[in-house]
Short mmCIF file of C-alpha atoms in Angstrom, two decimals:
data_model
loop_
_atom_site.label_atom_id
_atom_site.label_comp_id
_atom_site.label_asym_id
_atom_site.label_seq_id
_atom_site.Cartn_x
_atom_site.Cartn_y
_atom_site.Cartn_z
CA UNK A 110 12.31 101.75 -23.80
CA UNK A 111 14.48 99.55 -21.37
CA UNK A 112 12.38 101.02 -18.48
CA UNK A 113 9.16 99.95 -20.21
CA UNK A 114 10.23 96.85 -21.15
CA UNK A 115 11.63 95.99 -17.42
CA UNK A 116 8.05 96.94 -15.93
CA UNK A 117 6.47 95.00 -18.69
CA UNK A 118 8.12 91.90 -17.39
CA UNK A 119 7.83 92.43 -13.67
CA UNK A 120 3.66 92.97 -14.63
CA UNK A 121 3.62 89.96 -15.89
CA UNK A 122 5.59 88.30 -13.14
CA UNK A 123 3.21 89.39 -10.72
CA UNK A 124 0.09 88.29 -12.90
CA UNK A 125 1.61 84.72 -12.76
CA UNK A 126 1.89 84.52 -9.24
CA UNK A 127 -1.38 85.75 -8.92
CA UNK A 128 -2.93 83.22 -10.77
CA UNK A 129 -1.30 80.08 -9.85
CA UNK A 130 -1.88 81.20 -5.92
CA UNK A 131 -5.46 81.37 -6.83
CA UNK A 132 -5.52 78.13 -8.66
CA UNK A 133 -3.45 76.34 -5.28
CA UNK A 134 -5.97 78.21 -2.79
CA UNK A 135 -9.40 76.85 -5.00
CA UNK A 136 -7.01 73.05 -5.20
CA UNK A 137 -6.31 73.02 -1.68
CA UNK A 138 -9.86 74.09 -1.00
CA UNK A 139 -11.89 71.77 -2.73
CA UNK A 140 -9.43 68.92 -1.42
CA UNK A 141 -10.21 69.96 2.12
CA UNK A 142 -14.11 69.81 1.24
CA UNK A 143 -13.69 66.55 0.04
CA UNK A 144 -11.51 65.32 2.68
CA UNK A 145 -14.26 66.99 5.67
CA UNK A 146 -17.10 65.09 3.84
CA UNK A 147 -15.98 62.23 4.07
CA UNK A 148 -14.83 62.43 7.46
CA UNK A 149 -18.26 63.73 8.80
CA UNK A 150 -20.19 60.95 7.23
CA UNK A 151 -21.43 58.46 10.22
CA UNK A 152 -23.43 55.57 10.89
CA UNK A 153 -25.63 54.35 14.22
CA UNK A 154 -24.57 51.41 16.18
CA UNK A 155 -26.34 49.89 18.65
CA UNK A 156 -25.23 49.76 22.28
CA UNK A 157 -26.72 48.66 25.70
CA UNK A 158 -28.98 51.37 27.34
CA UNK A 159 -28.38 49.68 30.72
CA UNK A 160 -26.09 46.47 31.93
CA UNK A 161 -27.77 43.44 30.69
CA UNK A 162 -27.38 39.96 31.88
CA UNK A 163 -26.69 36.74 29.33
CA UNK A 164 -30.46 34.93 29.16
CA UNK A 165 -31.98 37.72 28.24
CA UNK A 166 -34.60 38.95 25.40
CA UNK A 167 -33.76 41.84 24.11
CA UNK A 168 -36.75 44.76 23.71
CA UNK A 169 -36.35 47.75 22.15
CA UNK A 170 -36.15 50.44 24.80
CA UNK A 171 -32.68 48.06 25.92
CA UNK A 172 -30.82 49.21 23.54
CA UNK A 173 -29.67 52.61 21.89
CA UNK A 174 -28.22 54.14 18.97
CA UNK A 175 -24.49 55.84 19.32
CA UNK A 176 -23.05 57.48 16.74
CA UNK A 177 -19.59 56.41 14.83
CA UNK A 178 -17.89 56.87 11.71
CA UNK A 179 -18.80 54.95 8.88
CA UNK A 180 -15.57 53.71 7.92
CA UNK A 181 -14.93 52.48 11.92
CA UNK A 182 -18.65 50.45 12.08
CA UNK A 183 -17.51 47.08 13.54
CA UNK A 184 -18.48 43.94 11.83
CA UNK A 185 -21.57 42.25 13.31
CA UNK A 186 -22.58 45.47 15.10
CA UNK A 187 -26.17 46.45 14.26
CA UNK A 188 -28.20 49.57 13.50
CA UNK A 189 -31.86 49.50 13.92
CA UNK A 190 -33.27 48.08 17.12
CA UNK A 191 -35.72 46.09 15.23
CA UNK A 192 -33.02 44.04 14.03
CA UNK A 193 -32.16 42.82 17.69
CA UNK A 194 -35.41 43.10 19.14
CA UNK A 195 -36.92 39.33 20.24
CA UNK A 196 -33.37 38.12 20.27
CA UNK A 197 -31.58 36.33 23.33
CA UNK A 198 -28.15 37.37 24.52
CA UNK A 199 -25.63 34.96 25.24
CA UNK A 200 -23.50 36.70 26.95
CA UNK A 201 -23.23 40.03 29.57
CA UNK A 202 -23.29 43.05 28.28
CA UNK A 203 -22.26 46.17 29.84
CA UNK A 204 -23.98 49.58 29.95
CA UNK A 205 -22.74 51.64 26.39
CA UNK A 206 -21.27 48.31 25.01
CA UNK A 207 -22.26 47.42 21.25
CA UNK A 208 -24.30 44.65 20.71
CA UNK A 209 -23.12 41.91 18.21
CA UNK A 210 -24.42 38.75 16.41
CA UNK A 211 -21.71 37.09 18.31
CA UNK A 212 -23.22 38.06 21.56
CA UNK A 213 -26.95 36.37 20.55
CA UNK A 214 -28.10 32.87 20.10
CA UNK A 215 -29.60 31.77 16.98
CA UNK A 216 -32.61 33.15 15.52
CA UNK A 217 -34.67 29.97 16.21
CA UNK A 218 -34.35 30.89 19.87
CA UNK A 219 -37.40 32.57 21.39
CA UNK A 220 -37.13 31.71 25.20
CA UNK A 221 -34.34 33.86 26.90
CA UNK A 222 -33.27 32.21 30.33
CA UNK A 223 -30.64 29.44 31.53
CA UNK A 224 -31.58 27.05 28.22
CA UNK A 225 -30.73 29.52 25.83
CA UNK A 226 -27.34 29.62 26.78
CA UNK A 227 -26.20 26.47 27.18
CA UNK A 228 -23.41 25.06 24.86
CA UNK A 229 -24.50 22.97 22.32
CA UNK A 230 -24.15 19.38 23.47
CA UNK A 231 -23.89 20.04 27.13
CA UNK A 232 -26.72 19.99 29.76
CA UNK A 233 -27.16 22.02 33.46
CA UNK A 234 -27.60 20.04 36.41
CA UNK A 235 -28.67 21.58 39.93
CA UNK A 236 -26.29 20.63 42.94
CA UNK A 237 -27.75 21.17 46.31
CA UNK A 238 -25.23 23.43 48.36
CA UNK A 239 -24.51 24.71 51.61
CA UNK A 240 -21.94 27.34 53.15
CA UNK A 241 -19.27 24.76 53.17
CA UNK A 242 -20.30 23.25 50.08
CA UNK A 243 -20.09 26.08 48.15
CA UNK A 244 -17.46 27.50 49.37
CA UNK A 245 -18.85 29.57 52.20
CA UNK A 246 -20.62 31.45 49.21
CA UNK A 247 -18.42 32.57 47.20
CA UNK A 248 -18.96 30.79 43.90
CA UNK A 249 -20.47 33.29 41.44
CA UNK A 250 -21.71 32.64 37.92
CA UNK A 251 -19.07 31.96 35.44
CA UNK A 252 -16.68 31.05 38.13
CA UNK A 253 -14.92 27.20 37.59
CA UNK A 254 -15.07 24.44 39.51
CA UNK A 255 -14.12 20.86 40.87
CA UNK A 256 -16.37 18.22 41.97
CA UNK A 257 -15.48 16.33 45.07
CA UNK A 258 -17.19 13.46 46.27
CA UNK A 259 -16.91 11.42 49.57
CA UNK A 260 -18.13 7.90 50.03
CA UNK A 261 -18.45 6.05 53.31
CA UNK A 262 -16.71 2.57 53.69
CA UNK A 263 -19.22 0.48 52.80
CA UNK A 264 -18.98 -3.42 52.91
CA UNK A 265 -22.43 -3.56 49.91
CA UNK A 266 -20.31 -0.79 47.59
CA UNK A 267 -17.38 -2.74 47.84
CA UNK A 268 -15.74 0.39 50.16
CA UNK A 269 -13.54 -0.92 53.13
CA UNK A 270 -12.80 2.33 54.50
CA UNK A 271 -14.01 5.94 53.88
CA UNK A 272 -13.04 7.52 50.41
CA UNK A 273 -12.80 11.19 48.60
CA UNK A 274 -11.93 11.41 45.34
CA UNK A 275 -12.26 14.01 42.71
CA UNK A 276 -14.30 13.43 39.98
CA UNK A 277 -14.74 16.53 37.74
CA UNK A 278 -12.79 19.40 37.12
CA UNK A 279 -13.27 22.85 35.74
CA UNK A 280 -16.74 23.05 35.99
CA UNK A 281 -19.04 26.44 34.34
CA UNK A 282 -20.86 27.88 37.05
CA UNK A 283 -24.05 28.77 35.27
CA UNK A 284 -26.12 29.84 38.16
CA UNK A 285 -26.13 30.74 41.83
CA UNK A 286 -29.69 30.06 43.43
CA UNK A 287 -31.91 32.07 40.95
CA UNK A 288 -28.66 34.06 39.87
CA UNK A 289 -27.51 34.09 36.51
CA UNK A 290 -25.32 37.42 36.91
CA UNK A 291 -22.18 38.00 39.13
CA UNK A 292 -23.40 41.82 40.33
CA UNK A 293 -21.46 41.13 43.60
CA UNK A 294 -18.54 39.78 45.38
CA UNK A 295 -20.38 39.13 48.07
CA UNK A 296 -20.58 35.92 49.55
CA UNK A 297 -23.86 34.63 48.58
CA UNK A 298 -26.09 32.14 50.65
CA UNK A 299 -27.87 30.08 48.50
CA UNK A 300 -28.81 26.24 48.72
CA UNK A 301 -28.48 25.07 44.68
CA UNK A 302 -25.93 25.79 42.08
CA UNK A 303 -26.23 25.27 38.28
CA UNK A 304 -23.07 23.68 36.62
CA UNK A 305 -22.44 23.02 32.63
CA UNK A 306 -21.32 19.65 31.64
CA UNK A 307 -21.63 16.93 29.03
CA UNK A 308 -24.31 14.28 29.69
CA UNK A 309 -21.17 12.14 30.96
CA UNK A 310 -20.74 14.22 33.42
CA UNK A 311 -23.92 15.33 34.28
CA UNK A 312 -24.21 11.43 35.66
CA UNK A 313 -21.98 11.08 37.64
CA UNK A 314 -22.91 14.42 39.50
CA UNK A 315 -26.44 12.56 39.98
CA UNK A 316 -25.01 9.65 41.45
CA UNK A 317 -22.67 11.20 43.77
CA UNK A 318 -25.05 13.58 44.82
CA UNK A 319 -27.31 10.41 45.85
CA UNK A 320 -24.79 7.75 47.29
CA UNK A 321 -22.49 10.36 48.57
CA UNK A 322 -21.48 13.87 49.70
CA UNK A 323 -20.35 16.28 46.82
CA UNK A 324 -18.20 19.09 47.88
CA UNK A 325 -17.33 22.35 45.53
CA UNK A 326 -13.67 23.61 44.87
CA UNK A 327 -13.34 26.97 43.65
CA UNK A 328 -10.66 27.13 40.79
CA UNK A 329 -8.23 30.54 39.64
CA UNK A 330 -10.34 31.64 36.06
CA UNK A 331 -6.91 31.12 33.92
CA UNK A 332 -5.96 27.64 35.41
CA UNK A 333 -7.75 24.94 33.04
CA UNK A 334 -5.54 22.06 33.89
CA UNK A 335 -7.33 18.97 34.83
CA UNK A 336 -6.23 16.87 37.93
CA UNK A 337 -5.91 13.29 38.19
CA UNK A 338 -5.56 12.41 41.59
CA UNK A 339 -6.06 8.29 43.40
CA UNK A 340 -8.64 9.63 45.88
CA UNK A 341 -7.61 10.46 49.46
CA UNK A 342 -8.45 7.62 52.07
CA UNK A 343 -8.06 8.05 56.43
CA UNK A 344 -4.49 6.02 55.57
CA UNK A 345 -3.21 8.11 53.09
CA UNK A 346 -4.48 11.00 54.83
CA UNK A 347 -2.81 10.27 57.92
CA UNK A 348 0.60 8.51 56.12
CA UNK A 349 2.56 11.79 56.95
CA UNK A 350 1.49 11.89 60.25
CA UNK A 351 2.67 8.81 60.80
CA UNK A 352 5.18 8.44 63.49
CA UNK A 353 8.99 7.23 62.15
CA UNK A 354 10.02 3.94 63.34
CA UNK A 355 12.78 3.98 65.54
CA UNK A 356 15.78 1.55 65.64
CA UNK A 357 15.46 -0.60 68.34
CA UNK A 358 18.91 -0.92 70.47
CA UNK A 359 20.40 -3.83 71.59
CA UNK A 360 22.25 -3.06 74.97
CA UNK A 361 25.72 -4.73 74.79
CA UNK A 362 26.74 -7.17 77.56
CA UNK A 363 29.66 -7.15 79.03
CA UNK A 364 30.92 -10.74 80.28
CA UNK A 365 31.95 -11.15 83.92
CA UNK A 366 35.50 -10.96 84.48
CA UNK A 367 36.72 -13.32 87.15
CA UNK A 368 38.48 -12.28 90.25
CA UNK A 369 40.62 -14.95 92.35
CA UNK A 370 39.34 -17.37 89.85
CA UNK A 371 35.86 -17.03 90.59
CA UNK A 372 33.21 -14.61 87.69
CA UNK A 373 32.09 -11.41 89.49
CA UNK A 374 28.60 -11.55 90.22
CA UNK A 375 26.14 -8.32 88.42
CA UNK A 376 24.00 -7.17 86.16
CA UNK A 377 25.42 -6.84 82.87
CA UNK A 378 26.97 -3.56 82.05
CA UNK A 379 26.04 -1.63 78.69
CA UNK A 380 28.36 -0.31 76.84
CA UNK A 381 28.63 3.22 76.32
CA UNK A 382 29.05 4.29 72.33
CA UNK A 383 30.23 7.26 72.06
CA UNK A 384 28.63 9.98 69.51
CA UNK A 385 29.75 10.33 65.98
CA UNK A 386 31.45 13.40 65.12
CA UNK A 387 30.28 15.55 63.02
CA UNK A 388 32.16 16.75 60.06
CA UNK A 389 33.17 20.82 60.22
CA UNK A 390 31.48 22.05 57.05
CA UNK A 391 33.63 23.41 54.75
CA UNK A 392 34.09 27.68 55.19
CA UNK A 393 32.91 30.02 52.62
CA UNK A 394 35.64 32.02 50.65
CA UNK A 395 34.70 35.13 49.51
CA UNK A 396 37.03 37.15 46.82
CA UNK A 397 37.49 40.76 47.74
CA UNK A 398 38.76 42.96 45.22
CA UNK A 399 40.49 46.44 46.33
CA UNK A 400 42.61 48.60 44.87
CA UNK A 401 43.56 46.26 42.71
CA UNK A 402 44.47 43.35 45.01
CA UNK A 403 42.63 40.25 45.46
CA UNK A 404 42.24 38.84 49.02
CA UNK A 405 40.10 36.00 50.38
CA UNK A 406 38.35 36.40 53.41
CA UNK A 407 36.61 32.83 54.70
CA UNK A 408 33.47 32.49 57.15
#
């Protein structure tokens, strides 16, 4: 009976542990379905089949669909190409780079090229350049610059003497001739350049251009600090050049003495000074440590 009973118990032992291990394998099971589902479920985004510059109007075969998880879709990414299609970017894009509203100007704007990405408020002025002017051609689009002008003295202008001053700083670069994209860093040899500025600004580029000679100054991209300088004229430019006046010395005259109560007859004789001497400069003491001991040892 004892024998019977003992088996009894171990059967039904083993039928529990049967059954919960096949209710864990179906609950583990179904929460790896459910985990895989929702892991596999994706969404297109649109990126750039090629690199595309700022300026321009987006058509359909520019851009492509990529695939990427639906819970990692960025915000103001897009997924049809209809939806970007007509639209004019504001900035470069590169080759598999999403497109975003952020990157697009407003819907209003039709016409891609320069006007479409101007800032708000601000106008683009041509500046007619040369190898020195601009830099022996390296100013590229998007680089930052300052405007130099130089005046000749000029009695009519009020101008005594010849003048440079700067007169804008940290300019936009919006284009290099027709160039609206830096592809190279190449020096490019153009003859205008398109800067960004307010209508302030914009003015006095005009007027310098006319009553003098503008030169460009290419600026480091993070250095925005704007400098306020007095202008540069031939005095100032020369004033450390300028040779350091020298005291003038007096030689001392020595009075005739008189011999057999007559003055010795002579040209004067100049004292001789002699040389100041120069203080010894103090030695240097250095502290050696050894073994304990402390020593000084001067040079």
């Amino acid at each position: 009976m004892g024998k019977h009973r003992s088996l009894l118990i171990l059967g039904i032992a083993v039928a529990i542990a049967l059954i919960s291990s096949l209710l864990a394998y179906s609950w583990l099971k179904t929460k790896g379905n459910v985990k895989q589902g929702v892991a596999l479920e994706t969404q297109p985004l649109l990126v750039a089949a090629a690199h595309l510059t700022w300026g321009t109007v987006l058509a359909e075969e520019m851009v492509r669909p990529t695939t990427v998880l639906k819970t990692s879709f960025p915000g103001g990414g897009f997924s049809d190409p209809p939806m970007v299609t007509g639209r004019v970017l504001t900035s470069n894009v590169k080759a598999g780079e999403p497109i975003f509203e952020s990157m697009l100007a407003p819907t209003t704007v039709k016409a891609g090229g320069i006007a479409a990405v101007i800032t708000p408020t601000k106008r683009a002025i041509a500046v007619k350049v040369d190898k020195t002017i601009g830099v022996a051609g390296f100013i590229h689009p998007g680089n930052r610059v300052d405007v130099l002008v130089s005046f000749p003295a000029s009695g009519g202008k009020g101008l005594s003497e010849p003048v440079t001053k700067t007169i804008l700083g940290n300019m936009l670069v919006l284009t290099v001739g027709p160039e609206i994209d830096p592809k190279t860093k190449e020096p490019s040899n153009v003859d205008v350049i398109t800067l960004e500025g307010t209508p302030e600004e914009t003015e006095k580029i005009a007027l310098a251009s006319v009553e003098g000679k503008i030169q460009l100054v290419l600026r480091n991209f993070v250095d925005s600090n704007i400098a306020v300088t007095k202008g540069t004229t031939i005095p100032t430019l020369l004033a450390s050049y300028a040779p350091g006046k020298e005291a003038v010395r007096r030689p001392s005259v020595v009075k005739p003495r008189k011999q057999d109560g007559k003055r010795t007859a002579g040209a004067a004789e100049e004292k001789k000074t002699a040389p100041a001497a120069v203080p010894t400069p103090p030695p240097y003491i250095v502290e050696v440590i050894k073994g304990g001991k402390v020593t000084e040892v001067k040079f």
